[in-house]
Amino acid sequence: MADTRTTLKSLIIETLDLEDISPNDIIDDEPLFGEGLGLDSIDALELGLAIKKAFDVKIEANSEKTKEHFYSINNLVQFIEQN
Amino acid sequence: MKVYINSINVWLQGLNDEATLISWANNHLPLPEVFALPKPQYYPKGQLRRLSPFSKVALHCLDMPQALTKNLPLVFASQHGDLAKTVKLIKDAALGEDLSPTQFALSVHNATTGLFSIATDNTAPTTTISAGKNTFIEGLVEAAMQCQHNDSSILYAYCDFDVPEEYHQFEARKPARCIAMVLSFKKESESLASINLALNNHDSTNKTFSLPDLTFIRNFYLQDKKLIQNQNYAVSLDFS
């Protein structure tokens, strides 16, 4: 769904105060953390909280799967739509 | 006791350069109602977005060559700290909302000093002070004592913002202000002025004092030697 994708990108930019970045700059299949967008672990916590609030999904803090879900926009969209 | 100011950086409700601060001190320029926030140039670009307005101003004022490179101890004083952030967290907690991890992690009184030490690889000790209305002068006393005791230069930063709306019933509106200085116990070639600190021997019971931090800024830019007092101390500047 294109809508979830756009909402998610805007949410990331707004939640993390990513100045100078537009939704188009966030590439769907590129890593969000480390390389790519260059986010770190505090961003992950912040983003987890925002996604939980906005999409009403449960996120397991200590699951390996969570890392996978947060890898890229594509993975996150898939995760949100399945939950 | 006497300490020397070797470098100073003042930010007052958006006024930051010497000429505009002198105009303000001479009552030629009112304080702006709205102001743009400074960006500390030495701070990692990708991390700037995490800084609150309070931290941006404090870290910007600490942008002085000696402060960034000399691994100096830092005394940081603030009556309220980053109160806007605390109020936001309290409100979220009261509403049963989850707290923002970033805001929570940076909500302690010494968060700004931690951000400074990480950004500048400073491993020297830091001290944070909050002493009610006396904060600016009590912090100055602490910094002067450390100068004397260690016989070294000390960084002193004082920063306070106007309190959030909810607290205006307890405290009048005040401008956002920050004073950062490199202080030394001995006179250096770059010394701009000296600060004399003495116990306040006058009977100060029930006396009200004008804001010591704002008076300090005004006196500094007017090169005025008039006494700045609180309940315990009397401070004056000397420009000779």
Short mmCIF file of N, CA, C and O in Angstrom, two decimals, chain A residues 10-69:
data_model
loop_
_atom_site.label_atom_id
_atom_site.label_comp_id
_atom_site.label_asym_id
_atom_site.label_seq_id
_atom_site.Cartn_x
_atom_site.Cartn_y
_atom_site.Cartn_z
N SER A 10 7.08 9.94 6.30
CA SER A 10 6.85 11.24 6.95
C SER A 10 7.00 11.11 8.45
O SER A 10 7.54 12.00 9.12
N LEU A 11 6.54 9.98 8.99
CA LEU A 11 6.63 9.74 10.43
C LEU A 11 8.09 9.69 10.87
O LEU A 11 8.47 10.27 11.90
N ILE A 12 8.92 9.00 10.08
CA ILE A 12 10.35 8.90 10.42
C ILE A 12 10.99 10.29 10.43
O ILE A 12 11.69 10.66 11.37
N ILE A 13 10.68 11.07 9.41
CA ILE A 13 11.28 12.41 9.31
C ILE A 13 10.84 13.29 10.47
O ILE A 13 11.64 13.97 11.11
N GLU A 14 9.55 13.22 10.76
CA GLU A 14 9.00 14.08 11.82
C GLU A 14 9.49 13.63 13.20
O GLU A 14 9.94 14.44 14.01
N THR A 15 9.44 12.32 13.47
CA THR A 15 9.81 11.81 14.78
C THR A 15 11.28 12.07 15.09
O THR A 15 11.63 12.41 16.21
N LEU A 16 12.12 11.89 14.10
CA LEU A 16 13.56 12.00 14.36
C LEU A 16 14.13 13.36 13.96
O LEU A 16 15.34 13.56 13.98
N ASP A 17 13.24 14.31 13.65
CA ASP A 17 13.68 15.66 13.26
C ASP A 17 14.75 15.64 12.19
O ASP A 17 15.78 16.30 12.32
N LEU A 18 14.54 14.84 11.16
CA LEU A 18 15.55 14.74 10.11
C LEU A 18 15.44 15.96 9.19
O LEU A 18 14.72 15.94 8.19
N GLU A 19 16.15 17.01 9.57
CA GLU A 19 16.13 18.23 8.76
C GLU A 19 16.78 17.92 7.42
O GLU A 19 17.64 17.07 7.33
N ASP A 20 16.42 18.62 6.42
CA ASP A 20 17.03 18.49 5.07
C ASP A 20 16.77 17.14 4.41
O ASP A 20 17.45 16.78 3.45
N ILE A 21 15.85 16.34 4.93
CA ILE A 21 15.54 15.07 4.27
C ILE A 21 14.07 15.06 3.90
O ILE A 21 13.22 15.44 4.71
N SER A 22 13.77 14.68 2.64
CA SER A 22 12.38 14.59 2.22
C SER A 22 12.02 13.12 2.07
O SER A 22 12.91 12.27 1.96
N PRO A 23 10.71 12.79 2.07
CA PRO A 23 10.32 11.39 1.93
C PRO A 23 10.98 10.71 0.73
O PRO A 23 11.34 9.54 0.80
N ASN A 24 11.20 11.45 -0.36
CA ASN A 24 11.82 10.85 -1.55
C ASN A 24 13.27 10.45 -1.33
O ASN A 24 13.81 9.63 -2.07
N ASP A 25 13.91 11.05 -0.32
CA ASP A 25 15.31 10.71 -0.05
C ASP A 25 15.44 9.36 0.66
O ASP A 25 16.52 8.80 0.76
N ILE A 26 14.34 8.87 1.23
CA ILE A 26 14.40 7.59 1.93
C ILE A 26 14.08 6.48 0.93
O ILE A 26 12.96 6.36 0.46
N ILE A 27 15.12 5.71 0.62
CA ILE A 27 14.98 4.66 -0.41
C ILE A 27 14.36 3.41 0.22
O ILE A 27 14.80 2.95 1.28
N ASP A 28 13.34 2.87 -0.47
CA ASP A 28 12.53 1.79 0.09
C ASP A 28 13.32 0.56 0.55
O ASP A 28 13.00 -0.04 1.56
N ASP A 29 14.35 0.19 -0.22
CA ASP A 29 15.03 -1.06 0.15
C ASP A 29 16.42 -0.83 0.74
O ASP A 29 17.19 -1.76 0.90
N GLU A 30 16.76 0.41 1.08
CA GLU A 30 18.07 0.67 1.70
C GLU A 30 17.98 0.59 3.22
O GLU A 30 16.94 0.85 3.80
N PRO A 31 19.11 0.21 3.88
CA PRO A 31 19.08 0.11 5.34
C PRO A 31 18.78 1.46 5.99
O PRO A 31 19.28 2.49 5.54
N LEU A 32 17.96 1.44 7.05
CA LEU A 32 17.64 2.67 7.76
C LEU A 32 18.74 3.00 8.77
O LEU A 32 19.03 4.15 9.05
N PHE A 33 19.34 1.93 9.32
CA PHE A 33 20.30 2.13 10.42
C PHE A 33 21.73 1.91 9.94
O PHE A 33 21.97 1.16 8.99
N GLY A 34 22.66 2.53 10.67
CA GLY A 34 24.07 2.38 10.32
C GLY A 34 24.33 3.11 9.02
O GLY A 34 24.35 4.33 8.96
N GLU A 35 24.52 2.35 7.94
CA GLU A 35 24.67 3.00 6.63
C GLU A 35 23.30 3.51 6.18
O GLU A 35 22.40 3.62 6.98
N GLY A 36 23.15 3.81 4.90
CA GLY A 36 21.86 4.32 4.42
C GLY A 36 21.52 5.63 5.09
O GLY A 36 22.26 6.60 4.99
N LEU A 37 20.42 5.65 5.83
CA LEU A 37 19.96 6.87 6.47
C LEU A 37 20.83 7.27 7.67
O LEU A 37 20.78 8.40 8.13
N GLY A 38 21.61 6.30 8.18
CA GLY A 38 22.56 6.61 9.25
C GLY A 38 21.93 6.78 10.63
O GLY A 38 22.43 7.54 11.46
N LEU A 39 20.84 6.09 10.88
CA LEU A 39 20.21 6.20 12.19
C LEU A 39 20.92 5.28 13.19
O LEU A 39 21.63 4.36 12.81
N ASP A 40 20.72 5.53 14.50
CA ASP A 40 21.38 4.69 15.50
C ASP A 40 20.36 4.10 16.48
O ASP A 40 19.15 4.17 16.28
N SER A 41 20.88 3.50 17.58
CA SER A 41 20.02 2.73 18.47
C SER A 41 18.97 3.60 19.19
O SER A 41 17.85 3.15 19.43
N ILE A 42 19.35 4.84 19.53
CA ILE A 42 18.34 5.71 20.20
C ILE A 42 17.22 6.02 19.22
O ILE A 42 16.05 6.05 19.57
N ASP A 43 17.61 6.24 17.95
CA ASP A 43 16.59 6.47 16.91
C ASP A 43 15.66 5.28 16.80
O ASP A 43 14.46 5.43 16.59
N ALA A 44 16.24 4.07 16.93
CA ALA A 44 15.43 2.85 16.81
C ALA A 44 14.36 2.82 17.90
O ALA A 44 13.19 2.52 17.63
N LEU A 45 14.76 3.17 19.13
CA LEU A 45 13.79 3.21 20.24
C LEU A 45 12.70 4.23 19.97
O LEU A 45 11.51 3.98 20.15
N GLU A 46 13.14 5.40 19.53
CA GLU A 46 12.22 6.51 19.28
C GLU A 46 11.22 6.13 18.16
O GLU A 46 10.02 6.36 18.28
N LEU A 47 11.77 5.53 17.13
CA LEU A 47 10.96 5.14 15.99
C LEU A 47 9.99 4.02 16.35
O LEU A 47 8.82 4.02 15.94
N GLY A 48 10.47 3.07 17.15
CA GLY A 48 9.63 1.97 17.61
C GLY A 48 8.40 2.50 18.32
O GLY A 48 7.26 2.07 18.07
N LEU A 49 8.64 3.48 19.18
CA LEU A 49 7.56 4.08 19.96
C LEU A 49 6.56 4.78 19.04
O LEU A 49 5.34 4.63 19.19
N ALA A 50 7.09 5.54 18.08
CA ALA A 50 6.22 6.30 17.16
C ALA A 50 5.39 5.36 16.29
O ALA A 50 4.20 5.61 16.05
N ILE A 51 6.01 4.27 15.83
CA ILE A 51 5.29 3.33 14.97
C ILE A 51 4.20 2.61 15.78
O ILE A 51 3.08 2.42 15.32
N LYS A 52 4.55 2.27 17.02
CA LYS A 52 3.58 1.63 17.92
C LYS A 52 2.34 2.52 18.08
O LYS A 52 1.21 2.08 17.97
N LYS A 53 2.59 3.81 18.31
CA LYS A 53 1.49 4.77 18.51
C LYS A 53 0.69 4.97 17.23
O LYS A 53 -0.53 4.93 17.23
N ALA A 54 1.40 5.19 16.11
CA ALA A 54 0.72 5.57 14.87
C ALA A 54 -0.04 4.41 14.23
O ALA A 54 -1.10 4.60 13.67
N PHE A 55 0.53 3.20 14.30
CA PHE A 55 -0.09 2.08 13.58
C PHE A 55 -0.68 1.02 14.50
O PHE A 55 -1.16 -0.01 14.04
N ASP A 56 -0.57 1.26 15.81
CA ASP A 56 -1.13 0.34 16.79
C ASP A 56 -0.61 -1.10 16.58
O ASP A 56 -1.39 -2.05 16.48
N VAL A 57 0.69 -1.25 16.48
CA VAL A 57 1.29 -2.58 16.35
C VAL A 57 2.16 -2.86 17.56
O VAL A 57 2.65 -1.94 18.22
N LYS A 58 2.33 -4.14 17.87
CA LYS A 58 3.19 -4.52 18.99
C LYS A 58 4.59 -4.82 18.47
O LYS A 58 4.74 -5.54 17.48
N ILE A 59 5.58 -4.30 19.15
CA ILE A 59 6.95 -4.56 18.72
C ILE A 59 7.70 -5.24 19.86
O ILE A 59 7.73 -4.72 20.98
N GLU A 60 8.23 -6.43 19.59
CA GLU A 60 9.00 -7.15 20.61
C GLU A 60 10.39 -6.52 20.69
O GLU A 60 11.11 -6.48 19.70
N ALA A 61 10.76 -6.10 21.91
CA ALA A 61 12.03 -5.38 22.05
C ALA A 61 13.25 -6.27 21.80
O ALA A 61 14.24 -5.84 21.23
N ASN A 62 13.17 -7.53 22.25
CA ASN A 62 14.38 -8.35 22.20
C ASN A 62 14.35 -9.45 21.15
O ASN A 62 15.06 -10.43 21.25
N SER A 63 13.55 -9.25 20.14
CA SER A 63 13.45 -10.31 19.15
C SER A 63 14.36 -10.02 17.95
O SER A 63 14.49 -8.88 17.51
N GLU A 64 14.99 -11.06 17.45
CA GLU A 64 15.84 -10.93 16.25
C GLU A 64 15.00 -10.45 15.08
O GLU A 64 15.46 -9.74 14.21
N LYS A 65 13.72 -10.87 15.09
CA LYS A 65 12.83 -10.50 13.99
C LYS A 65 12.63 -8.98 13.94
O LYS A 65 12.47 -8.41 12.87
N THR A 66 12.65 -8.35 15.13
CA THR A 66 12.45 -6.90 15.17
C THR A 66 13.53 -6.20 14.35
O THR A 66 13.27 -5.25 13.61
N LYS A 67 14.76 -6.70 14.49
CA LYS A 67 15.88 -6.13 13.72
C LYS A 67 15.57 -6.21 12.22
O LYS A 67 15.82 -5.28 11.47
N GLU A 68 15.03 -7.37 11.83
CA GLU A 68 14.70 -7.57 10.43
C GLU A 68 13.61 -6.59 9.98
O GLU A 68 13.71 -5.97 8.92
N HIS A 69 12.57 -6.47 10.82
CA HIS A 69 11.46 -5.57 10.48
C HIS A 69 11.94 -4.14 10.29
O HIS A 69 11.40 -3.39 9.49
#
